[in-house]
XYZ file of C-alpha atoms in Angstrom:
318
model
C 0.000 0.000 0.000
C 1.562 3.151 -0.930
C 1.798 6.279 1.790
C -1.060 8.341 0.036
C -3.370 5.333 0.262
C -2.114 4.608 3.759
C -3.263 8.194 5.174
C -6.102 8.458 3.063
C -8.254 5.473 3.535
C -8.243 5.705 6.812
C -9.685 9.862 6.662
C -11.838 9.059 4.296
C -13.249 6.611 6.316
C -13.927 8.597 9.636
C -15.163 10.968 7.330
C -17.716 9.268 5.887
C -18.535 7.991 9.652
C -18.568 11.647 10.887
C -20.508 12.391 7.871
C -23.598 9.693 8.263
C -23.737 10.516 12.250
C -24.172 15.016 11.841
C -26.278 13.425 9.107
C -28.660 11.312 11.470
C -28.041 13.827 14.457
C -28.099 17.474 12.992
C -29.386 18.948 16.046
C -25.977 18.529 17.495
C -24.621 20.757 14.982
C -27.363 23.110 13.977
C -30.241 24.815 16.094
C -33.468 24.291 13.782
C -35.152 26.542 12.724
C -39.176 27.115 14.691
C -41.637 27.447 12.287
C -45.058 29.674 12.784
C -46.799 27.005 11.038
C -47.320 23.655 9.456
C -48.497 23.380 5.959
C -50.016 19.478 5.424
C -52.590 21.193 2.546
C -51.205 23.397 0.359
C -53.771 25.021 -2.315
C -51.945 25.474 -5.557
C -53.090 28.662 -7.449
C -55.578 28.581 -4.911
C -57.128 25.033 -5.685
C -57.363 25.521 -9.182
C -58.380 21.902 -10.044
C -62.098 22.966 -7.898
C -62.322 26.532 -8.991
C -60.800 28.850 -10.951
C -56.784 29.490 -10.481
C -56.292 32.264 -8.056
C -59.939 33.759 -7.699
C -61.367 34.723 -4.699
C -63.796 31.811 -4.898
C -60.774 29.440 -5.635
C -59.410 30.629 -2.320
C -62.951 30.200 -0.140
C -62.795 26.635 -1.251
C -59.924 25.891 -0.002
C -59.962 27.760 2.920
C -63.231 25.157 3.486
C -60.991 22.390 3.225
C -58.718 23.423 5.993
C -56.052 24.481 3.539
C -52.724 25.189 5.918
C -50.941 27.194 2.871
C -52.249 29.072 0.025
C -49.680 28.797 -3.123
C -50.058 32.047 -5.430
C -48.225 33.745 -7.936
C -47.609 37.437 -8.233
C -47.634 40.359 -11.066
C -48.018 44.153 -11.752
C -50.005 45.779 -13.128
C -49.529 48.933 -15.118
C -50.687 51.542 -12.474
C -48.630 49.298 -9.321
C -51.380 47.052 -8.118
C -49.897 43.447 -7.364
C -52.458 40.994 -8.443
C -52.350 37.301 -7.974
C -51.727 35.492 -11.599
C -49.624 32.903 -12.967
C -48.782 34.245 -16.075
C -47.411 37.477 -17.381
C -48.929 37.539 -20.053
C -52.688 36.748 -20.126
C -53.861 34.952 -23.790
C -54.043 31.331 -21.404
C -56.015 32.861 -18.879
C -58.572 35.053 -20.288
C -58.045 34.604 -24.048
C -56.020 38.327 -24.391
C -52.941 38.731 -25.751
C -51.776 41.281 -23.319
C -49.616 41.545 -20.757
C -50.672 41.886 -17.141
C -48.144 44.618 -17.047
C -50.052 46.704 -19.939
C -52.763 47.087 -18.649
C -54.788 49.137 -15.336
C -56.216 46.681 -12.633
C -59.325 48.209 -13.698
C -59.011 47.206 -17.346
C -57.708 43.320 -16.591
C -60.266 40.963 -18.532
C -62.185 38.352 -16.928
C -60.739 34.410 -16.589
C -62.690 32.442 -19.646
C -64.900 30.011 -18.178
C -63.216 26.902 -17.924
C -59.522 26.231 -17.123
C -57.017 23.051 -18.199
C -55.898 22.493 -15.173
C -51.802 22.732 -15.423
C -51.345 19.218 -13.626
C -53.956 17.362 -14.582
C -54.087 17.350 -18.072
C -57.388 17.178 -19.775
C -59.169 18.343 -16.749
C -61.282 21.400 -16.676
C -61.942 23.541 -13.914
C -64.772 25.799 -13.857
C -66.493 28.359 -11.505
C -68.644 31.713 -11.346
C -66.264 33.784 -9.878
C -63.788 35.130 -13.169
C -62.154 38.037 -11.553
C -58.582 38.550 -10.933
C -57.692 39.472 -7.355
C -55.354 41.891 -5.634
C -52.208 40.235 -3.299
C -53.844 43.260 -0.563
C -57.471 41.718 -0.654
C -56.405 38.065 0.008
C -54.370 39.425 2.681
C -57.252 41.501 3.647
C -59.551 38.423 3.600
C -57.218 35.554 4.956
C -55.390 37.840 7.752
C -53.876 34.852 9.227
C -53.463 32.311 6.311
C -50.127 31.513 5.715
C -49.362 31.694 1.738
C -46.516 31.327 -0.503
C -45.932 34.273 -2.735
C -44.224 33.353 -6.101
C -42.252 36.399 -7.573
C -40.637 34.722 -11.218
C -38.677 37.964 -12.699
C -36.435 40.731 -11.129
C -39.373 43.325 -10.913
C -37.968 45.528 -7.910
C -41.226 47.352 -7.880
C -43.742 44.373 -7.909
C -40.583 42.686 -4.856
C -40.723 46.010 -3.088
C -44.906 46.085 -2.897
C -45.171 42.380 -1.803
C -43.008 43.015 0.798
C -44.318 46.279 1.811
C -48.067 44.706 2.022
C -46.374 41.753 3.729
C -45.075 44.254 6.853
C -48.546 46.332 6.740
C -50.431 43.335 7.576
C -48.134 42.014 9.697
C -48.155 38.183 7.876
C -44.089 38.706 7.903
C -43.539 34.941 9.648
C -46.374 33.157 7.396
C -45.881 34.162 4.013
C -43.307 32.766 2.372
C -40.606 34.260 -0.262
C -40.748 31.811 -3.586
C -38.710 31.873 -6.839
C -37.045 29.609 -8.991
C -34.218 32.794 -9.584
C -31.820 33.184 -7.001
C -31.019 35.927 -8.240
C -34.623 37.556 -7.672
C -34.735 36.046 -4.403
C -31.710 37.920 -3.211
C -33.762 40.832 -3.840
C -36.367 39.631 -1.929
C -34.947 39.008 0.796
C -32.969 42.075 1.004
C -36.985 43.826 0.543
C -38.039 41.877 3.400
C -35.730 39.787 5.009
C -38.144 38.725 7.950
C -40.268 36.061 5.882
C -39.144 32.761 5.806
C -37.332 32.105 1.937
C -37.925 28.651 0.053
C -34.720 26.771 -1.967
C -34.344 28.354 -5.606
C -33.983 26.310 -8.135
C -29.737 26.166 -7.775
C -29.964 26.280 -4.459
C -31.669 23.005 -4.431
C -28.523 21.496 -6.794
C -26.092 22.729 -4.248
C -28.081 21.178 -1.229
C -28.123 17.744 -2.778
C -24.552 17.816 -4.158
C -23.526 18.969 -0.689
C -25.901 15.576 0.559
C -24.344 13.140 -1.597
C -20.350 14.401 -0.842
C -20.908 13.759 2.450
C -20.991 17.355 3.831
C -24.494 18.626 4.341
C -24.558 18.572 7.662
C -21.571 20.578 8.220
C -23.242 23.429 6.030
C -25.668 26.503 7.620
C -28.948 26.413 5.849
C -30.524 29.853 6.124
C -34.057 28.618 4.007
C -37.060 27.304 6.093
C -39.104 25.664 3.218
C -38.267 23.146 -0.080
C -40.988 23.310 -2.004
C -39.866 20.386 -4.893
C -41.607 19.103 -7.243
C -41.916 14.975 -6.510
C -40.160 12.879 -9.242
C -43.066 10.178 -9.533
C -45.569 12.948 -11.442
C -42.639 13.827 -14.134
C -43.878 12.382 -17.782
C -47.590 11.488 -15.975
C -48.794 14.644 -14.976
C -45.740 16.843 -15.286
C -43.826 17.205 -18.368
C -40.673 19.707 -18.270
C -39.830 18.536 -21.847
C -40.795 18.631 -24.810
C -39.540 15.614 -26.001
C -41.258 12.148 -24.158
C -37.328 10.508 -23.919
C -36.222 13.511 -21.919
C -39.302 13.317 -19.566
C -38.591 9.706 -19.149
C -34.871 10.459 -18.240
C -35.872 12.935 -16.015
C -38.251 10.974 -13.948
C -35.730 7.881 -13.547
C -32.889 9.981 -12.646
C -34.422 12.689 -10.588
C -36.662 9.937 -9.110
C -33.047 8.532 -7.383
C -31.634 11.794 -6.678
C -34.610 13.159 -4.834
C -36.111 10.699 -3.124
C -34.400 10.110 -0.435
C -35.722 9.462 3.467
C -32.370 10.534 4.630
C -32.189 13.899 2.972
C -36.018 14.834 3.844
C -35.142 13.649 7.034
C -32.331 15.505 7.810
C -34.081 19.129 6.763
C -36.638 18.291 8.672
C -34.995 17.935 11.445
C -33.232 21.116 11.148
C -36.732 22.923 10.766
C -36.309 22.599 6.797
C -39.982 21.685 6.286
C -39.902 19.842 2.757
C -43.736 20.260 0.699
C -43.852 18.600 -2.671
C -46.318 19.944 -5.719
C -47.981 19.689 -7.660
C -49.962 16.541 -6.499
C -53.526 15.273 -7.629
C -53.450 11.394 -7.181
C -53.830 9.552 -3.809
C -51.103 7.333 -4.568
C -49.035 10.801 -4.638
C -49.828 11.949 -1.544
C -48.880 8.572 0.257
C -45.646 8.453 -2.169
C -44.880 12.232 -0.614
C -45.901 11.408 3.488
C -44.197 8.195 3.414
C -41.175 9.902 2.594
C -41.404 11.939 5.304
C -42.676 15.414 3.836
C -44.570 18.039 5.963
C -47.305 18.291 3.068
C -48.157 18.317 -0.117
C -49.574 21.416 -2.587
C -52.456 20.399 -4.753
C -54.918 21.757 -7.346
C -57.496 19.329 -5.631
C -57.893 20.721 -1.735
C -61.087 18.341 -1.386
C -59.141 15.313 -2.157
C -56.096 15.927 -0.153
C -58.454 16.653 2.847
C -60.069 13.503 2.385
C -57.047 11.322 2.230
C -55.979 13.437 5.562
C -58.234 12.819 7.570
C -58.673 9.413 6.249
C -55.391 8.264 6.217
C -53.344 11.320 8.107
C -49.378 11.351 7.177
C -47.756 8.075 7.322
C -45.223 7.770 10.113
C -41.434 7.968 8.433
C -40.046 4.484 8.193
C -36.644 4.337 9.834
């Protein structure tokens, strides 16, 4: 055995021991984080498989499910009112090829009448309230709802109203920063750093990189909330690609990455709470609690309340 191999083998070793035992036992490391709330039903868009996305009536229904987190998505419009809608631009939603942006809150067309819904494809949802709502009446209405604000493009203005709404209504602890940028959620936080951030997109790379070289547990994590995607819906009810090989890929290999009971474990037990999306099957909700996720984000509130208080989480299998 040469020197190297002599020293190394040997380090590497009660590395990887050290490694596996922070893993199991981050508490000894880290303090976790408390959260002001649990969110077990999470009502994507508002529950836009029941109602129409992000309407006011959307948002009742869930609320009548005992929704724990409303998930909505924020833009601007023309004369500085942030309204909750998914897209910028507005030919999906209401059939108008304009821009949210373009146009007066007064002059923003009505939803069409029925909606695909995004995760279920095929699926229509329908409902009689068509009207786009401001961020400040859902806040006004739900005072003590804990939501998760999307913001998807550096808009300083639209970051700078969400957060100033956020401190006027004092929801600063349960409403939640989201982006897939990191580079638009370094504004956001520096708008409002008292609400809780969620893992952008790269920062949910680094975190399992760091898990699978062994040195996640030696690493400060300064976001409260992962809200992933869950591998099983990719090329079902999810497809990121265009092309059906790529999906399939995707699904195998993000499938192994992801899933892990260690990793979700491990966050969780530093106050990390980990909520997959966008889920509409049973068999997706037990997939997610078995693996030991706070809660899922669906379209359809009414059936993740039934499985829950059917069923309630599974217990994580050690």
């Amino acid at each position: 055995m040469s020197p190297l191999l002599y020293y190394a083998l040997p380090a590497l070793s009660s590395y990887v021991m050290l490694s596996i035992f922070f893993l199991r036992r981050p508490r000894l490391l880290h303090t976790p984080w408390v959260s002001a709330f649990c969110p077990r039903l999470g009502a994507h868009r508002g529950g836009s498989g029941e109602r129409l996305e992000n309407t006011m009536e959307a948002m009742e229904n869930a609320m009548a499910q005992r929704a724990d987190l409303l998930e909505l998505d924020c833009q601007l419009t023309r004369d500085g009112v942030v309204v909750v809608s998914h897209d910028k631009n507005l030919s999906r939603q209401s059939g108008v090829n304009r821009d949210v942006g373009s146009l007066d809150f007064e002059e923003l067309p009505l939803y069409k009448e029925e909606l695909e819904v995004y995760f279920s494809p095929g699926h229509l949802a329908h409902g009689s309230d068509r009207h786009m709502v401001r961020l400040e009446d859902v806040f006004r209405r739900f005072p003590r709802t804990p939501m998760s604000v999307e913001v998807k493009e550096q808009n300083e203005e639209l970051i700078r109203k969400i957060a100033g709404l956020v401190r006027h209504y004092e929801r600063d602890e349960i409403t939640i920063w989201a982006s897939e940028k990191s580079a638009v959620m370094k504004k956001c936080k520096a708008a409002n750093p008292e609400m809780p951030a969620a893992f952008t997109m790269s920062r949910g790379f680094w975190v399992l990189l760091l898990y699978y070289l062994g040195l996640l547990p030696f690493i400060s994590i300064p976001e409260r909330f992962l809200i992933s995607f869950l591998p099983t819906i990719i090329n079902r009810t999810y497809f990121p690609f265009s092309c059906s090989g790529l999906n399939q890929l995707a699904a195998v290999v993000s499938k192994w990455l992801v899933m892990r009971k260690s990793l979700i474990r491990h966050l969780e037990e530093r106050g990390v709470q980990v909520v997959f999306w966008c889920l509409n099957e049973e068999s997706d909700f037990e997939v997610a609690f078995r693996l030991g996720a706070t809660g899922v984000i669906t379209d359809y509130p009414t059936a993740l309340r039934r499985y829950l208080d059917n069923h309630g989480p599974p217990a994580l299998a050690s």
